[in-house]
Amino acid sequence: MWNLFFSLVLSASYGSTLRYKSVERIKAVGKHSLIGASGEFSDFQEILRYLDELTLSDHMWDDGNSLGPKEVHSYLTRVMYNRRNKFDPLWNSLVLGGVKKGPKGEEKYLGMVNMIGTHFEENHIATGFGNHLAIPILRAEWCEDMTFEEAVKLVEKCLLVLLYRDRSSINKFQIAKITTEGATIYPPYSLKTHWGFAAFENPSKGAVGSW
Amino acid sequence: MEGCSVPIRKTRVYTDHLRENLRTIVIFTRPGQVATSASCSFLRGRPPLASRVSPVASRQSPLAAAPLGFSATDMDAALMGSSSVAMGDIPTTGEHRMGTTIVGVCYDGGVVLAADSRTSTGMYVANRASDKITQLTDNVYVCRSGSAADTQVISDYVRYFLHQHTIQLAQPATVKVTANLIRLLAYQNKNMLQAGMIVGGWDKYEGGQIFSVPLGGTILRQPFAIGGSGSSYLYGLLDHEWKEGMSQEEAEKFVVKVVSLAIARDGASGGVVRTVTINADGVSRKFYPGDKLPLWHEEIEPQNSLLDILAAGNPEPMVQ
């Protein structure tokens, strides 16, 4: 039984202002995939419209088959790369994941594509600051057969680090999960932060006059 | 509403005649209903869309990204106009901008939209009593901020589309459709426009709604929205004092307070506060002149003249 996890912050910034603080940046795509995005929110809204068209046409074939995460990722890659070639990119980093039955049983898929068309598939993906702060944690602690609880704890560890160290983050997160049963996007929630370190209370204790 | 009795056949002939300048936009409204409208380059005497229009008569394919278009001359004029700051000169020319403070707030039963009234060209106040809250249909209004010209043109196009849409639908347009029309124009022309708008209105399906359409063409439904340069000074205030489910009177008092606080600190906002309240019963406009607004920190009671102060006796001596 394969599960896939997405988590992100509910924030849309405008320069350095944390302008919108309840923005949901994960959406389900068809029956088998989830998409998450960072970057320009208006372009993400447009991408969601394209995906609506795509899934609608797919549904209208009425042939019992539906687009899986690999297919959706491929479509998005073409869109992003072609826009890049016209010097008019969709300014986003997209994470696409899902689970679909394939010839070898249930196949899970996780990939990303960004505004210049770079795309790849991996067991753990991050965008923005997550590439620098979260990926090292995931590389060290991810393993093939994690339970739901272990995965949530791992993802929350990354989110907390990003909350401490990324200026554009806020303490409001959303986690989504996709399995063969379908997508579940959990409601927004906040994490407790930890500030009770002696060194935080008295940073210059051992060196009076310093900072 | 004029134009209600225009027969459909007449419309079709008109559109056939202007086929080379047409673009059709398909808009999904409620499930099962589809509305279409045609845009025409002879709108209000604007110059033809010329070489920028690609003859795509159906929904945009993701790879086309062709804008609804404005002619190149508009953009040149805009660019030329704003580079007028010579050495030591106070900039007094340039594109008309509405620095602005605009606010939209949902209350229990409808929405209240509010705005200041200052339009500036550079450092000069071109219009100190402008009306930034514009009607799009009977039940939906929009607050405009950014470039005056851009927002006026967008409002005109959307009013035109909605007029036809309302005829075809045979009932008032919804706030969501209006906001999405604004979004379409703002998003597809994002490289050329500077327009931050707040759409507010009332319809029978969802009641009072506020939609924010900021610079890039994002669309977001919110319980309240702020925009314009003056809004920087309001984020903290609203975080502190906003509450859900206000009454109409509370909401109107609240927005007047909020806009007047922004006017106090933002040089690009000023003049009067206008509000528009929209609910099931209709629309009501209110006007709060600049001299009737509350006084904030470091602002003092206005007088007719120093002489009045002296005449009242006991003036505070300035210098001993």
XYZ file of C-alpha atoms in Angstrom:
531
model
C 0.000 0.000 0.000
C 1.785 3.092 -1.168
C 1.309 6.467 0.371
C 2.587 9.780 -0.767
C 2.958 12.894 1.279
C 2.768 16.546 0.533
C 3.161 19.363 2.954
C 3.381 23.047 2.580
C 2.877 26.407 4.178
C -0.358 28.319 3.617
C 1.322 31.572 2.753
C 1.440 33.767 -0.366
C 3.870 36.649 -0.001
C 4.177 39.923 -1.830
C 7.852 40.837 -1.702
C 8.750 40.743 1.958
C 5.137 41.185 3.122
C 3.362 38.013 4.204
C 0.284 39.166 2.404
C -2.134 36.209 2.265
C -2.028 33.715 5.085
C -4.696 31.177 4.212
C -3.744 30.189 0.713
C -4.083 26.490 -0.138
C -1.306 25.490 -2.495
C -2.044 21.778 -2.786
C -4.818 20.488 -5.026
C -5.964 17.063 -6.157
C -5.679 16.337 -9.872
C -7.985 13.671 -11.219
C -8.272 10.511 -9.164
C -4.625 9.641 -8.826
C -2.507 12.712 -8.253
C -1.771 15.712 -6.081
C -0.078 18.902 -7.187
C 1.671 21.432 -4.969
C 3.263 24.671 -6.100
C 5.485 27.503 -5.048
C 6.163 30.734 -6.931
C 3.693 33.038 -8.636
C 0.234 32.216 -7.403
C -1.655 33.584 -10.414
C 0.341 31.243 -12.678
C -0.504 28.321 -10.390
C -4.203 29.202 -10.631
C -3.845 29.173 -14.421
C -2.067 25.794 -14.312
C -4.974 24.429 -12.269
C -7.340 25.621 -15.001
C -5.264 23.812 -17.643
C -5.326 20.667 -15.497
C -9.108 20.991 -15.179
C -9.371 21.038 -18.971
C -7.005 18.082 -19.188
C -8.871 15.931 -16.680
C -12.215 16.901 -18.183
C -11.151 15.829 -21.683
C -9.717 12.663 -20.215
C -12.980 11.933 -18.432
C -14.978 12.556 -21.593
C -13.197 9.729 -23.381
C -15.268 7.571 -21.039
C -12.904 4.674 -21.619
C -12.390 3.505 -18.078
C -8.846 4.837 -17.977
C -7.705 7.957 -16.190
C -4.523 9.987 -16.271
C -1.998 8.935 -13.676
C 0.693 11.034 -12.006
C 3.320 10.159 -14.618
C 1.101 11.409 -17.423
C 0.153 14.596 -15.620
C 3.797 15.261 -14.816
C 4.732 14.784 -18.438
C 2.007 17.195 -19.547
C 3.128 19.824 -17.074
C 6.750 19.407 -18.122
C 5.803 20.104 -21.735
C 3.784 23.161 -20.774
C 6.540 24.593 -18.564
C 9.356 23.923 -21.000
C 7.494 25.331 -23.970
C 6.660 28.526 -22.089
C 10.329 28.786 -21.088
C 11.314 28.530 -24.753
C 9.092 31.484 -25.563
C 10.731 33.528 -22.798
C 7.386 33.741 -21.035
C 7.591 31.206 -18.215
C 4.981 30.168 -15.732
C 6.870 31.238 -12.656
C 6.354 28.170 -10.488
C 8.055 25.120 -8.998
C 5.566 22.290 -9.192
C 5.580 19.074 -7.217
C 3.492 16.289 -8.655
C 2.819 13.031 -6.902
C 0.381 10.165 -6.961
C -0.358 6.473 -6.907
C -1.848 4.427 -9.715
C -2.149 0.765 -10.519
C 0.317 -0.166 -13.206
C 1.549 -3.356 -14.859
C 3.684 -4.124 -11.805
C 0.950 -3.490 -9.254
C 0.448 -0.205 -7.437
C 3.034 2.291 -8.579
C 3.776 5.433 -6.688
C 5.324 8.431 -8.366
C 6.792 11.679 -7.128
C 8.361 14.278 -9.376
C 8.902 17.963 -9.826
C 9.100 20.457 -12.674
C 10.136 24.090 -12.412
C 9.824 27.262 -14.449
C 12.715 26.452 -16.763
C 11.479 22.962 -17.484
C 13.912 21.020 -15.304
C 12.100 17.899 -14.223
C 12.916 14.698 -12.402
C 11.499 11.902 -10.286
C 12.714 11.200 -6.764
C 11.617 9.794 -3.431
C 11.721 13.195 -1.788
C 11.201 16.573 -3.410
C 11.357 20.107 -2.034
C 11.116 23.616 -3.447
C 12.769 26.882 -2.520
C 14.459 26.863 0.850
C 13.337 23.305 1.298
C 16.013 22.267 -1.178
C 18.678 23.519 1.189
C 17.167 22.763 4.577
C 14.767 19.866 4.160
C 16.415 17.653 1.547
C 19.459 16.847 3.730
C 17.121 15.742 6.531
C 15.062 13.662 4.126
C 18.122 12.057 2.588
C 19.328 11.017 6.034
C 16.063 9.827 7.503
C 13.767 8.693 4.700
C 13.381 4.983 4.175
C 11.376 2.821 1.872
C 8.755 1.397 4.256
C 7.702 4.222 6.513
C 4.349 4.199 8.260
C 1.970 7.141 8.009
C 2.941 8.294 11.502
C 6.669 8.167 10.790
C 6.200 10.086 7.574
C 4.159 12.817 9.283
C 6.810 13.174 11.986
C 9.583 13.439 9.413
C 7.750 16.020 7.339
C 6.924 18.046 10.458
C 10.589 18.035 11.409
C 11.390 19.616 8.039
C 8.533 22.115 8.307
C 9.723 23.247 11.715
C 13.262 23.880 10.496
C 11.857 25.844 7.573
C 9.632 27.839 9.915
C 12.651 28.812 12.000
C 14.944 29.611 9.105
C 12.869 30.753 6.093
C 11.625 34.328 6.302
C 8.756 33.765 3.936
C 7.227 30.942 5.987
C 4.401 31.206 8.499
C 3.179 28.879 11.226
C 0.275 27.454 9.268
C 0.699 24.208 7.401
C -1.245 21.760 5.367
C -0.444 18.121 4.792
C -1.939 16.005 2.050
C -1.745 12.312 1.434
C -2.486 10.252 -1.634
C -3.064 6.511 -1.745
C -4.863 4.166 -4.066
C -8.034 5.058 -2.193
C -7.692 8.666 -3.242
C -6.405 12.007 -2.036
C -6.853 13.418 1.455
C -5.968 17.036 2.096
C -5.910 17.622 5.842
C -7.125 20.928 7.300
C -4.573 23.655 8.114
C -2.772 23.457 11.460
C 0.131 25.049 13.381
C 3.175 23.581 15.088
C 4.605 24.358 18.512
C 7.957 26.096 18.397
C 10.748 25.807 20.926
C 12.483 28.804 22.404
C 13.341 27.657 25.924
C 17.069 27.241 25.604
C 19.351 28.767 28.216
C 21.571 30.130 25.494
C 18.553 31.883 23.965
C 17.684 33.551 27.224
C 21.212 34.675 27.880
C 23.161 34.745 24.664
C 26.081 36.693 26.011
C 26.291 35.019 29.393
C 29.790 33.698 29.168
C 31.111 36.782 27.454
C 29.790 39.962 28.983
C 29.865 42.864 26.565
C 29.613 40.653 23.538
C 26.602 39.862 21.509
C -31.108 48.534 -18.581
C -30.813 49.739 -22.177
C -30.059 47.105 -24.758
C -32.398 44.557 -23.163
C -34.550 44.470 -26.236
C -31.739 43.890 -28.742
C -32.724 40.743 -30.629
C -30.101 38.049 -30.858
C -30.107 38.042 -34.653
C -29.052 41.650 -34.778
C -26.147 40.867 -32.487
C -24.969 38.030 -34.686
C -24.973 40.204 -37.801
C -22.936 42.773 -35.975
C -20.387 40.228 -34.917
C -20.141 38.714 -38.408
C -19.346 42.129 -39.802
C -16.459 42.560 -37.391
C -15.194 38.994 -37.538
C -11.552 39.814 -38.013
C -11.442 41.714 -34.778
C -13.305 39.219 -32.692
C -12.239 37.089 -29.856
C -14.619 34.816 -28.050
C -14.170 34.054 -24.424
C -15.964 31.122 -22.861
C -16.837 31.539 -19.237
C -18.140 28.766 -17.038
C -20.659 30.081 -14.568
C -22.647 27.704 -12.451
C -22.467 24.009 -13.373
C -24.497 23.481 -16.518
C -24.545 27.101 -17.593
C -22.086 28.534 -20.044
C -21.939 32.162 -21.036
C -20.055 33.574 -23.970
C -19.280 37.105 -24.882
C -17.502 38.663 -27.790
C -15.103 41.519 -27.460
C -14.853 44.091 -30.156
C -12.058 46.454 -30.840
C -14.412 49.325 -31.546
C -15.301 49.580 -27.883
C -15.723 53.174 -26.888
C -13.520 54.442 -29.680
C -10.371 52.689 -28.515
C -7.768 51.963 -31.192
C -8.104 48.541 -32.880
C -6.309 45.634 -31.266
C -4.236 45.372 -34.460
C -1.251 43.075 -34.598
C -1.451 41.924 -31.002
C -4.611 39.903 -31.459
C -4.188 36.359 -32.622
C -7.412 35.064 -34.163
C -8.018 32.427 -31.564
C -11.742 32.011 -31.375
C -11.818 29.449 -28.614
C -10.448 29.031 -25.119
C -6.794 29.838 -24.714
C -4.541 26.830 -25.178
C -1.849 26.788 -22.531
C 0.832 27.379 -25.127
C -0.769 30.413 -26.754
C -0.806 32.954 -23.932
C -1.967 35.671 -26.337
C -3.131 38.784 -24.562
C -6.463 40.498 -25.195
C -4.080 43.240 -26.124
C -3.654 46.945 -26.069
C -1.939 48.659 -28.944
C 1.751 49.380 -28.686
C 1.129 53.123 -28.714
C -0.691 52.993 -25.370
C 2.286 51.422 -23.718
C 4.790 53.833 -25.257
C 2.770 56.780 -24.061
C 2.644 55.342 -20.579
C 6.378 54.729 -20.461
C 7.250 58.165 -21.816
C 4.879 59.900 -19.463
C 6.462 58.712 -16.265
C 10.067 59.677 -16.948
C 9.782 63.364 -16.328
C 11.875 63.988 -13.246
C 14.511 66.523 -14.173
C 17.198 67.755 -11.822
C 15.568 69.606 -8.939
C 12.066 69.478 -10.457
C 9.089 68.188 -8.544
C 7.550 65.505 -10.734
C 4.169 66.751 -11.856
C 3.614 64.824 -15.033
C 3.311 61.178 -15.711
C 0.681 58.571 -15.829
C -2.312 59.132 -13.580
C -1.997 56.772 -10.647
C -4.264 56.083 -7.813
C -1.807 55.521 -4.966
C -4.859 54.776 -2.968
C -6.272 52.976 -0.064
C -9.037 50.545 -0.931
C -10.880 48.252 1.450
C -13.617 45.662 1.060
C -15.302 44.017 4.019
C -17.987 41.332 4.353
C -20.554 41.813 7.058
C -23.556 39.846 8.170
C -25.831 40.311 5.135
C -23.626 41.978 2.511
C -20.430 43.829 1.789
C -19.043 47.320 2.291
C -16.471 48.722 -0.140
C -14.492 51.836 0.784
C -11.805 53.961 -0.847
C -10.016 57.296 -0.552
C -10.277 59.851 -3.359
C -6.793 60.961 -4.358
C -5.502 60.620 -7.946
C -1.955 61.833 -8.472
C 0.327 62.507 -11.423
C 3.787 62.376 -9.904
C 3.650 64.566 -6.815
C 0.676 66.622 -7.978
C -2.834 65.722 -6.891
C -4.689 65.670 -10.192
C -8.055 64.883 -8.680
C -8.761 65.265 -4.966
C -12.296 63.894 -5.105
C -12.162 60.957 -7.476
C -14.511 58.020 -7.267
C -12.531 54.806 -7.128
C -15.502 52.549 -6.492
C -16.940 51.748 -9.874
C -20.158 50.014 -10.761
C -19.932 46.936 -12.956
C -23.488 45.675 -12.603
C -26.440 46.488 -10.373
C -25.125 44.250 -7.661
C -21.334 44.196 -8.110
C -18.877 47.044 -7.681
C -15.100 47.179 -7.911
C -12.503 49.218 -6.001
C -9.650 50.313 -8.256
C -6.003 50.943 -7.371
C -2.832 51.330 -9.422
C -2.878 52.962 -12.829
C -6.057 55.004 -13.314
C -6.138 54.327 -17.051
C -5.583 50.579 -16.739
C -8.293 50.099 -14.140
C -10.751 52.282 -16.063
C -10.256 50.268 -19.224
C -10.566 46.958 -17.383
C -13.776 48.153 -15.713
C -15.182 49.271 -19.062
C -14.470 45.939 -20.737
C -15.888 43.956 -17.818
C -19.004 46.138 -17.659
C -19.514 45.540 -21.370
C -19.091 41.754 -21.062
C -21.342 41.584 -18.026
C -24.059 43.540 -19.787
C -24.248 40.896 -22.485
C -23.818 38.088 -19.982
C -26.742 39.379 -17.927
C -28.971 39.523 -21.017
C -28.100 35.958 -21.950
C -28.432 34.660 -18.402
C -31.730 36.552 -17.839
C -30.730 37.164 -14.230
C -28.135 39.256 -12.417
C -24.510 38.207 -12.825
C -22.814 36.558 -9.859
C -19.928 38.189 -8.014
C -17.706 35.224 -8.836
C -18.204 35.637 -12.604
C -17.465 39.343 -12.359
C -14.297 38.717 -10.385
C -13.189 36.066 -12.849
C -13.683 38.435 -15.791
C -11.459 40.958 -14.044
C -8.974 38.185 -13.386
C -8.930 37.119 -17.059
C -7.993 40.587 -18.221
C -5.520 41.140 -15.405
C -3.791 37.787 -15.864
C -3.618 37.701 -19.651
C -2.227 41.204 -19.813
C -0.103 41.039 -16.706
C 3.004 42.373 -18.435
C 1.248 45.547 -19.459
C -1.119 46.368 -16.635
C -0.723 47.806 -13.178
C -4.073 47.221 -11.598
C -4.952 46.016 -8.128
C -8.694 45.581 -7.743
C -11.116 44.489 -5.063
C -14.442 43.160 -6.358
C -17.385 43.186 -3.980
C -21.068 42.479 -4.379
C -24.091 40.466 -3.454
C -25.831 37.657 -5.298
C -28.583 35.258 -4.308
C -26.365 32.171 -4.372
C -23.580 33.086 -1.986
C -24.712 36.374 -0.476
C -22.091 39.060 0.090
C -18.655 38.220 -1.296
C -15.312 39.983 -1.602
C -12.711 38.906 -4.170
C -9.213 40.297 -4.293
C -7.499 40.534 -7.712
C -3.983 41.895 -7.035
C -1.211 42.719 -9.497
C -0.383 39.392 -11.174
C -3.967 38.316 -11.772
C -4.387 36.026 -8.770
C -7.974 35.690 -7.608
C -8.701 35.105 -3.931
C -11.974 35.157 -2.071
C -11.543 36.724 1.362
C -13.748 37.869 4.254
C -12.043 41.249 3.959
C -9.482 42.703 1.578
C -7.201 45.727 1.490
C -5.253 47.169 -1.412
C -3.358 50.144 -2.735
C -0.295 51.846 -1.324
C -2.128 52.867 1.843
C -2.862 49.260 2.682
C 0.704 48.742 3.980
C -0.319 50.705 7.037
C -3.411 48.636 7.625
C -2.203 45.038 7.885
C -1.480 45.328 11.592
C -4.688 47.211 12.286
C -6.857 44.642 10.548
C -5.068 41.696 12.117
C -5.886 43.300 15.457
C -9.399 44.617 14.967
C -11.126 42.599 12.255
C -13.942 40.393 13.421
C -16.366 38.113 11.636
C -20.103 38.888 11.425
C -20.251 42.643 12.028
C -23.525 44.489 11.558
C -23.932 46.916 8.659
C -23.425 49.950 10.874
C -20.357 48.472 12.564
C -18.866 47.551 9.200
C -19.422 51.020 7.721
C -17.906 52.740 10.765
C -15.013 50.292 10.690
C -14.056 50.886 7.067
C -14.242 54.655 7.438
C -11.881 54.435 10.420
C -9.541 52.110 8.542
C -9.333 54.234 5.381
C -8.897 57.459 7.324
C -5.988 55.930 9.281
C -4.312 55.010 6.025
C -4.904 58.496 4.646
C -3.180 59.867 7.737
C 0.072 58.105 6.897
C 0.086 57.511 3.150
C 0.986 60.462 0.948
C -0.648 58.819 -2.026
C -4.025 58.608 -0.284
C -6.234 61.483 0.756
C -9.364 63.505 0.210
C -12.707 62.015 1.112
C -13.773 58.525 2.065
C -16.418 56.972 -0.135
C -18.267 53.827 0.841
C -20.631 51.593 -1.082
C -22.784 49.091 0.798
C -24.247 46.216 -1.207
C -26.785 43.745 0.151
C -30.007 41.958 -0.754
C -31.930 45.230 -0.609
C -29.654 47.038 -3.070
C -26.826 49.496 -3.054
C -26.226 52.618 -0.992
C -23.410 55.109 -1.463
C -22.080 57.228 1.369
C -19.727 60.165 1.391
C -17.481 61.208 4.277
C -15.804 64.546 3.520
C -12.152 64.961 4.532
C -12.918 67.524 7.183
C -15.408 65.221 8.922
C -13.008 62.333 9.392
C -11.677 61.602 12.893
C -8.362 63.146 13.894
C -5.466 60.873 14.673
C -2.064 61.301 16.325
C -0.371 64.630 15.686
C -3.394 65.958 13.805
C -5.097 69.027 15.235
C -8.551 70.518 15.108
C -8.873 72.634 11.940
C -9.636 76.354 12.312
C -10.757 79.094 9.982
C -7.798 81.285 10.792
C -5.129 82.057 13.390
C -7.102 85.185 14.088
C -9.931 83.120 15.491
C -7.549 81.438 17.883
C -6.144 84.788 18.994
C -9.612 86.262 19.320
C -10.656 83.410 21.566
C -8.095 84.681 23.994
C -5.415 82.773 25.831
C -3.433 81.663 22.847
C -0.394 79.471 23.478
C 2.667 81.596 22.959
C 5.012 80.139 20.353
C 8.179 81.837 21.479
C 8.954 83.440 24.822
